[in-house]
PDB file of C-alpha atoms and ligand atoms in Angstrom:
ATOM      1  CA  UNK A   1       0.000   0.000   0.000  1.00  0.00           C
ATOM      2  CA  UNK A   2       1.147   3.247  -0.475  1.00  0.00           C
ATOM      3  CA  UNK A   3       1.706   5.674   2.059  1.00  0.00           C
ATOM      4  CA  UNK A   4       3.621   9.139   2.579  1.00  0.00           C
ATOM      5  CA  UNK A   5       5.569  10.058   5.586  1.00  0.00           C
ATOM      6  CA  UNK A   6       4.217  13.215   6.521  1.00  0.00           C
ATOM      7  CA  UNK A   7       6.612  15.565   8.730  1.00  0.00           C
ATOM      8  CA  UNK A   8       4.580  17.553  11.936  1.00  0.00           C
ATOM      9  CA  UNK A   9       6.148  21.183  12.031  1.00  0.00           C
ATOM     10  CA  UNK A  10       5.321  22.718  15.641  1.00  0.00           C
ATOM     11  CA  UNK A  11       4.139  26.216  15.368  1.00  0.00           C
ATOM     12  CA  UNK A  12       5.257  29.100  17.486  1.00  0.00           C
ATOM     13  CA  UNK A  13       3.693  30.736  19.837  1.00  0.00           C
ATOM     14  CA  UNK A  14      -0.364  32.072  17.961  1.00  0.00           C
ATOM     15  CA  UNK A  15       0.834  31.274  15.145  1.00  0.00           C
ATOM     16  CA  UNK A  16      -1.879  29.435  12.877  1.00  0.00           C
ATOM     17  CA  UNK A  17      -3.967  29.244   9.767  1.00  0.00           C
ATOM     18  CA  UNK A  18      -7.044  29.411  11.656  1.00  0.00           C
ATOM     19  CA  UNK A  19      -8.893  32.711  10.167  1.00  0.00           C
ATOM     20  CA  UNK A  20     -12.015  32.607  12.294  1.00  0.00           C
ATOM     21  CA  UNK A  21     -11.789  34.923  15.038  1.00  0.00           C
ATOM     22  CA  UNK A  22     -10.458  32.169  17.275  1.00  0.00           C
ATOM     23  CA  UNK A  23      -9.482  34.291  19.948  1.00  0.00           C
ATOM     24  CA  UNK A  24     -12.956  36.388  21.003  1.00  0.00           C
ATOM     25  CA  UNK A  25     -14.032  33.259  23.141  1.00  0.00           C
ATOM     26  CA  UNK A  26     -10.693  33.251  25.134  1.00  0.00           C
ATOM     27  CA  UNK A  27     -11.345  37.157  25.424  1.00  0.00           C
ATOM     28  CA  UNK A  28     -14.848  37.320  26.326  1.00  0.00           C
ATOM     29  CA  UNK A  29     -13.998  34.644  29.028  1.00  0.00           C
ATOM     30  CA  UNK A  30     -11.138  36.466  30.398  1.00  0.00           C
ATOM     31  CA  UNK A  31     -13.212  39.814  30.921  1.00  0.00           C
ATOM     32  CA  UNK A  32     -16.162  37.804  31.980  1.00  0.00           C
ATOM     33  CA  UNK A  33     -14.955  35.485  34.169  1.00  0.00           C
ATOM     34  CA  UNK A  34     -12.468  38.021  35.528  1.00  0.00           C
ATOM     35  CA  UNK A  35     -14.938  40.220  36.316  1.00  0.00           C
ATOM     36  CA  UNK A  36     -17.020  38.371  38.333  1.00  0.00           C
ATOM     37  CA  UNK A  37     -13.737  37.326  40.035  1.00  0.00           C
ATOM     38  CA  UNK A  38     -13.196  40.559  41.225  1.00  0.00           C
ATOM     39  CA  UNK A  39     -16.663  41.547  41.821  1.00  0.00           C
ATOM     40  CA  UNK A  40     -17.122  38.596  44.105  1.00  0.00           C
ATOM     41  CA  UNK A  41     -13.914  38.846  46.090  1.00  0.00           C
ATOM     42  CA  UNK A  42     -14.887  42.536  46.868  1.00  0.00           C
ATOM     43  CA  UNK A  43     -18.095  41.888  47.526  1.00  0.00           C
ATOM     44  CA  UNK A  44     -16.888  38.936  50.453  1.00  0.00           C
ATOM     45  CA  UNK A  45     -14.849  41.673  51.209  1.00  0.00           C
ATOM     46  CA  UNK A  46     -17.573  44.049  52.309  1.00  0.00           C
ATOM     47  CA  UNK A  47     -19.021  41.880  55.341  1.00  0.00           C
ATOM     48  CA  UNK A  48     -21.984  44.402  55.142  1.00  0.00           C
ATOM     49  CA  UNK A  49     -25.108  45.138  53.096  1.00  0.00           C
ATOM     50  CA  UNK A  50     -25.952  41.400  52.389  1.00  0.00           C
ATOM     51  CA  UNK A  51     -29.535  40.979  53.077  1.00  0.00           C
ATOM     52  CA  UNK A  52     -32.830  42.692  53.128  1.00  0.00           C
ATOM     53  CA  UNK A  53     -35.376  41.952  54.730  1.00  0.00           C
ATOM     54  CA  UNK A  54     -36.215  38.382  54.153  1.00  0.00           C
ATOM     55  CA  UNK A  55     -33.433  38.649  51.809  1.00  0.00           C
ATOM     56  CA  UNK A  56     -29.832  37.128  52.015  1.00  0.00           C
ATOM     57  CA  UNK A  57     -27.226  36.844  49.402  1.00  0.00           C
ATOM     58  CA  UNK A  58     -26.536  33.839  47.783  1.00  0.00           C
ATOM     59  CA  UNK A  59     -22.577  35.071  48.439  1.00  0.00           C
ATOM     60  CA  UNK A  60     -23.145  34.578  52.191  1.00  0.00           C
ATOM     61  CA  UNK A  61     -25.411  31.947  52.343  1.00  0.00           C
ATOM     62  CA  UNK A  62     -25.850  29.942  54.329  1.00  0.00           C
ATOM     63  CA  UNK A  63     -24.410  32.611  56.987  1.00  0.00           C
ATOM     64  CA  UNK A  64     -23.005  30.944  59.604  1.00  0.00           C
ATOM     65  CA  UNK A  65     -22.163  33.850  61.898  1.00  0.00           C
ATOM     66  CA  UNK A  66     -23.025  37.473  61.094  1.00  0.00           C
ATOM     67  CA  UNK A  67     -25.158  40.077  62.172  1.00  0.00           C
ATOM     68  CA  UNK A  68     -28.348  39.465  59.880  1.00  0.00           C
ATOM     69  CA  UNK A  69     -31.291  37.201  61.202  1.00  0.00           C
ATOM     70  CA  UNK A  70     -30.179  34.907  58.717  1.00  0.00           C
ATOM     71  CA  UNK A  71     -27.134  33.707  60.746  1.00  0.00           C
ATOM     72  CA  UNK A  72     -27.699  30.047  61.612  1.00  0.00           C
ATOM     73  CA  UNK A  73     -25.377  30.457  64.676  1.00  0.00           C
ATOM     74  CA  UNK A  74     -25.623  34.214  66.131  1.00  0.00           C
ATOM     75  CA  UNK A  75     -23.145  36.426  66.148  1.00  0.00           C
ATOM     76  CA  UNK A  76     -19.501  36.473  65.277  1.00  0.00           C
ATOM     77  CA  UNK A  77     -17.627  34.737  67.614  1.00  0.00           C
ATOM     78  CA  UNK A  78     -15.719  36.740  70.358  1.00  0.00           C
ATOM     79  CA  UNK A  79     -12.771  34.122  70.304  1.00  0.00           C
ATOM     80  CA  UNK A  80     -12.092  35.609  66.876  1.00  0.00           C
ATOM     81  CA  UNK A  81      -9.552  38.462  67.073  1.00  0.00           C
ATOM     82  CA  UNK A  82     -10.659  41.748  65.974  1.00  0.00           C
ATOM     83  CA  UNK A  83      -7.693  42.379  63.954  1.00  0.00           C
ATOM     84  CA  UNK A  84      -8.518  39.450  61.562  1.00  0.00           C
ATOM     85  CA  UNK A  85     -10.547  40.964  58.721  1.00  0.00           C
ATOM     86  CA  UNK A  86     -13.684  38.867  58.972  1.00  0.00           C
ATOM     87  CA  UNK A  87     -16.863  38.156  56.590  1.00  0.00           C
ATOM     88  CA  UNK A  88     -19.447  35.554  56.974  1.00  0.00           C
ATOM     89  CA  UNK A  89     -18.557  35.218  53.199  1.00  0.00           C
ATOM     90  CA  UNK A  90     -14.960  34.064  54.283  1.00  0.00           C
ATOM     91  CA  UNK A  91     -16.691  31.170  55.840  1.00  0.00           C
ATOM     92  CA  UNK A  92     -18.336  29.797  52.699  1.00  0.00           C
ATOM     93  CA  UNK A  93     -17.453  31.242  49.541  1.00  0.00           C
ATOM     94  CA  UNK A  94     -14.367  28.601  49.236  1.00  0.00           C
ATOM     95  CA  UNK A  95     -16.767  26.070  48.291  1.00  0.00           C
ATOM     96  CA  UNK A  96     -18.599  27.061  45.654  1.00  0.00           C
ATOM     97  CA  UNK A  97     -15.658  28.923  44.327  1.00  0.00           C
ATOM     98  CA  UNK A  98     -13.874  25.387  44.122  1.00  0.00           C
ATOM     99  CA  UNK A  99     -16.534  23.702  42.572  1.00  0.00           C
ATOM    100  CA  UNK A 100     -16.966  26.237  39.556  1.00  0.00           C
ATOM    101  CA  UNK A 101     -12.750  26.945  39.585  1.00  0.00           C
ATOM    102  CA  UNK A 102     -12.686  22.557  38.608  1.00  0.00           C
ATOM    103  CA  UNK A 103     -15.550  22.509  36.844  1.00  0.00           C
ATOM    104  CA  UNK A 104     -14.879  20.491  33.116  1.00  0.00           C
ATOM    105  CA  UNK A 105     -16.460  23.467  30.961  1.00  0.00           C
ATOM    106  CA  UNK A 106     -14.341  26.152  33.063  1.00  0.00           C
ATOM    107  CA  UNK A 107     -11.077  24.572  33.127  1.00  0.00           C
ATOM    108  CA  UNK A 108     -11.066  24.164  29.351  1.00  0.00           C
ATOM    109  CA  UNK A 109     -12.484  27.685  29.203  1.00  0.00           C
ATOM    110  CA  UNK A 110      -9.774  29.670  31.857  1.00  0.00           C
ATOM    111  CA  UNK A 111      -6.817  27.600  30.477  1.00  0.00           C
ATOM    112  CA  UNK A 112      -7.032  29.331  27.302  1.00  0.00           C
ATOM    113  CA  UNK A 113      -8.307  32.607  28.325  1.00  0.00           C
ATOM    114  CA  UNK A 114      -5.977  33.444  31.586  1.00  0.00           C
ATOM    115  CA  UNK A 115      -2.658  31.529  30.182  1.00  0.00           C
ATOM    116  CA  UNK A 116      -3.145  30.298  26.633  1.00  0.00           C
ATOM    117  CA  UNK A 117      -2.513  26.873  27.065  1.00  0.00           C
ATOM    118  CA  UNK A 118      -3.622  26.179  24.830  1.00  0.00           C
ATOM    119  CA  UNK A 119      -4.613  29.559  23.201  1.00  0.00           C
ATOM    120  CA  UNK A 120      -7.544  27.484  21.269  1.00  0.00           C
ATOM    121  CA  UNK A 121      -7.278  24.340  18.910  1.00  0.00           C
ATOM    122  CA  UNK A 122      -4.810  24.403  16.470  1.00  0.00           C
ATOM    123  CA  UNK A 123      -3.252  27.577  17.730  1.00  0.00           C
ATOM    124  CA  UNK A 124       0.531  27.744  18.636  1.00  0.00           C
ATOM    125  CA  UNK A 125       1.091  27.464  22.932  1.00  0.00           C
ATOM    126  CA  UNK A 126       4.009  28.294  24.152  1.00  0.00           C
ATOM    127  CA  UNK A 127       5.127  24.929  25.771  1.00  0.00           C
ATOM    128  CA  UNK A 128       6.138  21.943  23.700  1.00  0.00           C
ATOM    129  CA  UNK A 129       5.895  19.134  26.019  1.00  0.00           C
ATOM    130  CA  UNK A 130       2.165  17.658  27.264  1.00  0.00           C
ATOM    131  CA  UNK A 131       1.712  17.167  30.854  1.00  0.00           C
ATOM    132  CA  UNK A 132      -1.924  16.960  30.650  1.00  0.00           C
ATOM    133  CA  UNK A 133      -3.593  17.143  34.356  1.00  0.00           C
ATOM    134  CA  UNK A 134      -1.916  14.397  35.393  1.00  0.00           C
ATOM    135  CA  UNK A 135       0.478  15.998  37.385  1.00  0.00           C
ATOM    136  CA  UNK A 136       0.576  18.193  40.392  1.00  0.00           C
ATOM    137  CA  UNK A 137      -0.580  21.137  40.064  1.00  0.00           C
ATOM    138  CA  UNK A 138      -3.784  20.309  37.534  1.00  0.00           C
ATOM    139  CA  UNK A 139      -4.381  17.394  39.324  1.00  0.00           C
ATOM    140  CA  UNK A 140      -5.582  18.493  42.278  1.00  0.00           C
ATOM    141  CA  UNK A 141      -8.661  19.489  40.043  1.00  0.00           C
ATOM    142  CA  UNK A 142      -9.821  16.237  40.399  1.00  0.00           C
ATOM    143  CA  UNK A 143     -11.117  17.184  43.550  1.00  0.00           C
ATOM    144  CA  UNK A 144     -13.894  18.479  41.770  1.00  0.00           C
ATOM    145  CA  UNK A 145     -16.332  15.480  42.649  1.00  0.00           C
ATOM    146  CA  UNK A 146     -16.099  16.328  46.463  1.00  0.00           C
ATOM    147  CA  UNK A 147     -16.748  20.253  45.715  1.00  0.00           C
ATOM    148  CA  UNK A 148     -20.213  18.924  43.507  1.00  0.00           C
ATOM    149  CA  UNK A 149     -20.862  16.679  46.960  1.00  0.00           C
ATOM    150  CA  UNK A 150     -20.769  20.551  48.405  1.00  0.00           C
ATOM    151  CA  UNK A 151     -22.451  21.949  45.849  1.00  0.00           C
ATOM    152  CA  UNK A 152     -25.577  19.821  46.486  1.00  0.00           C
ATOM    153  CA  UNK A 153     -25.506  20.777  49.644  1.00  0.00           C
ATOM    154  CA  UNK A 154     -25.496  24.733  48.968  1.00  0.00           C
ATOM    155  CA  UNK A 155     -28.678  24.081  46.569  1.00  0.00           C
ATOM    156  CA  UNK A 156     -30.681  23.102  49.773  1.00  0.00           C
ATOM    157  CA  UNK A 157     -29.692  25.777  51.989  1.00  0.00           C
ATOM    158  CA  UNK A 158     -29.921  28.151  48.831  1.00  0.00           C
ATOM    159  CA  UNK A 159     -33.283  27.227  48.490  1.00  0.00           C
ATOM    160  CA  UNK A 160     -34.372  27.135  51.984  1.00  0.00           C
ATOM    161  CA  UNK A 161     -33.376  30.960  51.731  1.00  0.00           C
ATOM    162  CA  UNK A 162     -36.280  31.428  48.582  1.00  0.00           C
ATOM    163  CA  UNK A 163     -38.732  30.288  51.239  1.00  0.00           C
ATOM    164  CA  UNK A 164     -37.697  32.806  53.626  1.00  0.00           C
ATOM    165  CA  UNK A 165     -37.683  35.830  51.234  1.00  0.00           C
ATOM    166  CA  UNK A 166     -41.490  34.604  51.113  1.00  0.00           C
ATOM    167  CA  UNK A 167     -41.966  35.778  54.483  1.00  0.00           C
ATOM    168  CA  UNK A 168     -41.819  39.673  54.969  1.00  0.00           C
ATOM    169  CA  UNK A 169     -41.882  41.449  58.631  1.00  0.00           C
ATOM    170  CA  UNK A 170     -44.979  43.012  59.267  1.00  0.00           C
ATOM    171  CA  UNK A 171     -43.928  45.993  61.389  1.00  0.00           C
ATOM    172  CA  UNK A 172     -45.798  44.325  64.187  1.00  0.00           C
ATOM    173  CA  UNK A 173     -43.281  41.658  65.192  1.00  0.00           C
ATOM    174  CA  UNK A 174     -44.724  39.030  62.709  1.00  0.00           C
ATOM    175  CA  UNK A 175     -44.225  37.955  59.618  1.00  0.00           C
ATOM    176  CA  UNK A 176     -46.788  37.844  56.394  1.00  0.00           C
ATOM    177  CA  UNK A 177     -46.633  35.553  53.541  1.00  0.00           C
ATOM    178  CA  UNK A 178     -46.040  37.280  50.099  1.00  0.00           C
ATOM    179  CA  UNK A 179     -43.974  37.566  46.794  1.00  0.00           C
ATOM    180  CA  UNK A 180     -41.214  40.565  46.217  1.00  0.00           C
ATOM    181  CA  UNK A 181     -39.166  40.911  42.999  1.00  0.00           C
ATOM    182  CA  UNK A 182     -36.242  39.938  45.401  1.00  0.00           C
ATOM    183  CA  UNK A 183     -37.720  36.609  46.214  1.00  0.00           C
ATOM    184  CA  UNK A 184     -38.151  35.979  42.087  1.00  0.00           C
ATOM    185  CA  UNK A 185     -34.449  37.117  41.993  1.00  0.00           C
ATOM    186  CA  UNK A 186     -33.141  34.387  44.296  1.00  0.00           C
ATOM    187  CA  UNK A 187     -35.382  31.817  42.985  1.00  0.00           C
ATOM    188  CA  UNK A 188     -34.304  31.929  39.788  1.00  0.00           C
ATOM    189  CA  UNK A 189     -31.038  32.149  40.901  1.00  0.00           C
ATOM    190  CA  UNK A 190     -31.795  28.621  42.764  1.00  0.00           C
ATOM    191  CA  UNK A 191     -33.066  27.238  39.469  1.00  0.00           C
ATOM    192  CA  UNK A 192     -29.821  28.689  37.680  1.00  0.00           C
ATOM    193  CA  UNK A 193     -27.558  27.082  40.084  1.00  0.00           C
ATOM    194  CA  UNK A 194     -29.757  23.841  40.157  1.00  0.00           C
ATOM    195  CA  UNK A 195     -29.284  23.348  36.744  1.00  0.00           C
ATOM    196  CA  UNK A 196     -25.995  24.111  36.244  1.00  0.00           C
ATOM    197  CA  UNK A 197     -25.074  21.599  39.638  1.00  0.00           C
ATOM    198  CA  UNK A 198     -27.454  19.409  37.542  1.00  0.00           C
ATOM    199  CA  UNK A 199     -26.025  19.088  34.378  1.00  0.00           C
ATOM    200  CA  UNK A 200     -22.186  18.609  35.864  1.00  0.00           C
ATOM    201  CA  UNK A 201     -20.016  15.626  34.502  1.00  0.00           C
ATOM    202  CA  UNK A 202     -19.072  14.210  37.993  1.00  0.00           C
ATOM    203  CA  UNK A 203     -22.429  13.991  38.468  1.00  0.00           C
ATOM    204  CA  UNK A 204     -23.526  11.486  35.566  1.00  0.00           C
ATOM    205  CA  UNK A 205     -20.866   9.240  36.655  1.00  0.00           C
ATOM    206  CA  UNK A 206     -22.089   9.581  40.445  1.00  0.00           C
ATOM    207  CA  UNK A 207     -25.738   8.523  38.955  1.00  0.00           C
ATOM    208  CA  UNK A 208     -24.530   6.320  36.546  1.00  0.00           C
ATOM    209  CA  UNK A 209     -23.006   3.884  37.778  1.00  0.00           C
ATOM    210  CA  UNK A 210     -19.389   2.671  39.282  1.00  0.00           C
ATOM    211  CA  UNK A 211     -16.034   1.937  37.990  1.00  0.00           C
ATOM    212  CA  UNK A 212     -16.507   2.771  34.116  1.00  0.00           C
ATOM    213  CA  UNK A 213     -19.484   0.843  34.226  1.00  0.00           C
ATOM    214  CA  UNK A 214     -23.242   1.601  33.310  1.00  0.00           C
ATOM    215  CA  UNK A 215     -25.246   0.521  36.421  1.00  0.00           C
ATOM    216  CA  UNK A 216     -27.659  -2.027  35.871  1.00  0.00           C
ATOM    217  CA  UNK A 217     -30.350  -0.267  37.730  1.00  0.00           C
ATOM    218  CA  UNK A 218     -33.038   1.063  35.984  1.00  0.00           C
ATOM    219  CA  UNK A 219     -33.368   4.127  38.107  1.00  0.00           C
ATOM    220  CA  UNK A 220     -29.590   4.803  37.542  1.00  0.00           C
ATOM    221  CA  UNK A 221     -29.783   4.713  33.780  1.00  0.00           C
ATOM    222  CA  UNK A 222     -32.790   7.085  33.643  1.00  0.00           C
ATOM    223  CA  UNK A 223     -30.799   9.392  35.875  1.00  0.00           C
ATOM    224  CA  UNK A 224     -27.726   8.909  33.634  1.00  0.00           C
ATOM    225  CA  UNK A 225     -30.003   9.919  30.393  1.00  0.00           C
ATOM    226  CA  UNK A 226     -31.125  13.067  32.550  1.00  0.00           C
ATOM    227  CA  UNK A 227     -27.947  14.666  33.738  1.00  0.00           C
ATOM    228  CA  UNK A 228     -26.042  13.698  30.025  1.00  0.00           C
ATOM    229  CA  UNK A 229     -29.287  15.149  28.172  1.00  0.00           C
ATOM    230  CA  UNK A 230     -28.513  18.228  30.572  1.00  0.00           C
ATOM    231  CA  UNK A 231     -25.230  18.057  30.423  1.00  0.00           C
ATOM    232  CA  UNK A 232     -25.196  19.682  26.607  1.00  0.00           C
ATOM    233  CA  UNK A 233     -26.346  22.715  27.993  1.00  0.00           C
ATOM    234  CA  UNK A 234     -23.404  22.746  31.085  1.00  0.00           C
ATOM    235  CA  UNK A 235     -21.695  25.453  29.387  1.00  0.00           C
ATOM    236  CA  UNK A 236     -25.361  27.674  28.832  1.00  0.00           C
ATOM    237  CA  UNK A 237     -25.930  26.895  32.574  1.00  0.00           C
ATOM    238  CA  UNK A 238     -21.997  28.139  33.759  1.00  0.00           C
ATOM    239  CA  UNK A 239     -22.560  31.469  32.374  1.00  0.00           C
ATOM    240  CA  UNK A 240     -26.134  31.804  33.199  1.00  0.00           C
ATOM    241  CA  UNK A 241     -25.879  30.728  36.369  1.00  0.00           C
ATOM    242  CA  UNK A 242     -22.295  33.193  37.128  1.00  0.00           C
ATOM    243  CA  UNK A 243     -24.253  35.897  36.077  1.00  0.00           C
ATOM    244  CA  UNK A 244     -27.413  35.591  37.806  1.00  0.00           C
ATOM    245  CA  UNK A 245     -25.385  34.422  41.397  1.00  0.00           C
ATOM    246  CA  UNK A 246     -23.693  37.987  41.102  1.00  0.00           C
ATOM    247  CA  UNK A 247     -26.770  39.990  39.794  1.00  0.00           C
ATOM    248  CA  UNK A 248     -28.402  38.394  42.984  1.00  0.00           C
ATOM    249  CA  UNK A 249     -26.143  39.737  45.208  1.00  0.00           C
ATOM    250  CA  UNK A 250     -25.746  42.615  43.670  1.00  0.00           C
ATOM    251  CA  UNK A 251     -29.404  43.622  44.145  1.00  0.00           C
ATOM    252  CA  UNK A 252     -29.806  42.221  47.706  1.00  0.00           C
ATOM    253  CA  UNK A 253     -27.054  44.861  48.320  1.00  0.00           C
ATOM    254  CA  UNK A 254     -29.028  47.515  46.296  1.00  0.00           C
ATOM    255  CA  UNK A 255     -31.952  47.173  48.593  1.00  0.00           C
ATOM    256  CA  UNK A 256     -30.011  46.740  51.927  1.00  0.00           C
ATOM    257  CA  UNK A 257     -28.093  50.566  50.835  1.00  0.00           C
ATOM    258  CA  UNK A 258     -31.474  52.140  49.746  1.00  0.00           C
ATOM    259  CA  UNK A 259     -30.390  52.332  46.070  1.00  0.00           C
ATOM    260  CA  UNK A 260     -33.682  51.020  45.029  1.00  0.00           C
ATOM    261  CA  UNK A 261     -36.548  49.439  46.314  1.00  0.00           C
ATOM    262  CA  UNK A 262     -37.835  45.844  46.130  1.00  0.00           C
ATOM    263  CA  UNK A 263     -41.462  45.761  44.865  1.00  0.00           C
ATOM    264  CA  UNK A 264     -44.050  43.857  46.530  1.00  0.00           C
ATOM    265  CA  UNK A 265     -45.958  41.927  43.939  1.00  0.00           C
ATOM    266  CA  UNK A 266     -48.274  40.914  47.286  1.00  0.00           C
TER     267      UNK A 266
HETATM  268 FE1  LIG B 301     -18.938  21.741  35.367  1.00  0.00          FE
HETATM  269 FE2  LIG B 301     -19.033  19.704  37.153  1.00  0.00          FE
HETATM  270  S1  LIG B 301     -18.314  19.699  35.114  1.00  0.00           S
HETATM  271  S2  LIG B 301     -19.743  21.742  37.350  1.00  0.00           S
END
């Protein structure tokens, strides 16, 4: 048979023959992305302004210790020095942090846009040798099926916090059941979140079955359909989801200033 030995030139750094515009994902990720990095950190930062009302931010929730009803155990502890910058944000944010930071769609995503490695397929990188994530550092990101363990976890307490913002003070000591535009806010944020959580790869494998291996179960391979059906959409529900977490908080703390006002639908 005949056959011709074809010789594999590496590129240099971009270089390529790509003439899309290959580059505006990797730049709309890195202003994106970075963004919300830096709104998020300074908003933990603040330690104040974090819920209205029957409001809380999804940033500091659940509140462990703070100075809002919402803390689940009072006030911030005494034992802690005063000289130790503190916000109930410090105590949480780590988690859901970590499980977006190792997140499939994100590492492919950040690797290109913070340090071009690769810049995008078939696009020059700087580095000739392949380490994969095999290796420390990258593979600490498989960690990421404990953070999604977390994750689950944050949904319930995240939507425990819907059905409080359903509950508004009276101005007599009580509380009445109604509906503000904040309470739509963090629901949907809930359902955001949910669905990304949802539609995460660790999660078909947790579902699916064990050791490379379909389950037999019934129940198992419906749930495997489910979460791979969603699972198309993972990278809809990352962005969606980041900008709806932030536009969340972002209101809560627009109310709790007096920017604006949340309406009262009843
Ligand atoms: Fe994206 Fe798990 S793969 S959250």
């Amino acid at each position: 048979m005949a056959y011709t030995q074809l010789t594999m030139k590496s590129r240099g750094f971009l270089e390529t023959k790509r003439r899309d515009a290959w580059w505006l994902m990797p730049a709309v990720t890195f202003v994106v992305f970075g963004s919300f990095i830096v709104y998020s950190t300074w908003a933990a930062f603040q330690g104040a302004n974090y819920s209205w009302g029957p409001y809380l931010s999804p940033f500091y929730s659940p509140e462990i210790f703070g100075d809002s009803p919402h803390a689940l155990l009072g006030k911030i502890p005494s034992w802690i020095p005063a000289w130790i910058p503190f916000s109930p944000a410090f105590l949480i944010l780590w988690a859901p942090g970590g499980f977006r930071f190792t997140c499939y769609y994100y590492r492919g995503a950040y690797y290109k846009a913070f340090w071009g490695d690769p810049p995008a397929c078939t696009v020059g990188e700087l580095r000739t040798g392949y380490r994969g994530e095999k290796k420390l550092p990258l593979i600490m990101q498989n960690i990421h099926r404990y953070f999604l363990y977390l994750a689950l976890a944050f949904l319930l307490f995240l939507a425990y916090d819907v059905w409080r913002a359903l509950w508004f003070p009276d101005g007599a000591g009580h509380e009445k059941f109604g509906l503000g535009v904040g309470t739509l806010v963090l629901a949907v944020n809930v359902i955001l979140l949910g669905s990304y959580t949802f539609s995460c790869h660790s999660l078909r494998h947790l579902v699916g079955g064990r050791k490379d291996k379909l389950s037999d179960s019934p129940f198992c391979q419906k749930a495997f359909a489910c979460t791979s059906a969603m699972n198309k959409k993972h990278m809809l529900f990352a962005w969606l989801s980041l900008f709806w977490v932030g536009f969340s908080d972002i209101y809560v703390r627009l109310c709790a200033t007096n920017v604006i006002h949340d309406f009262r639908i009843f």
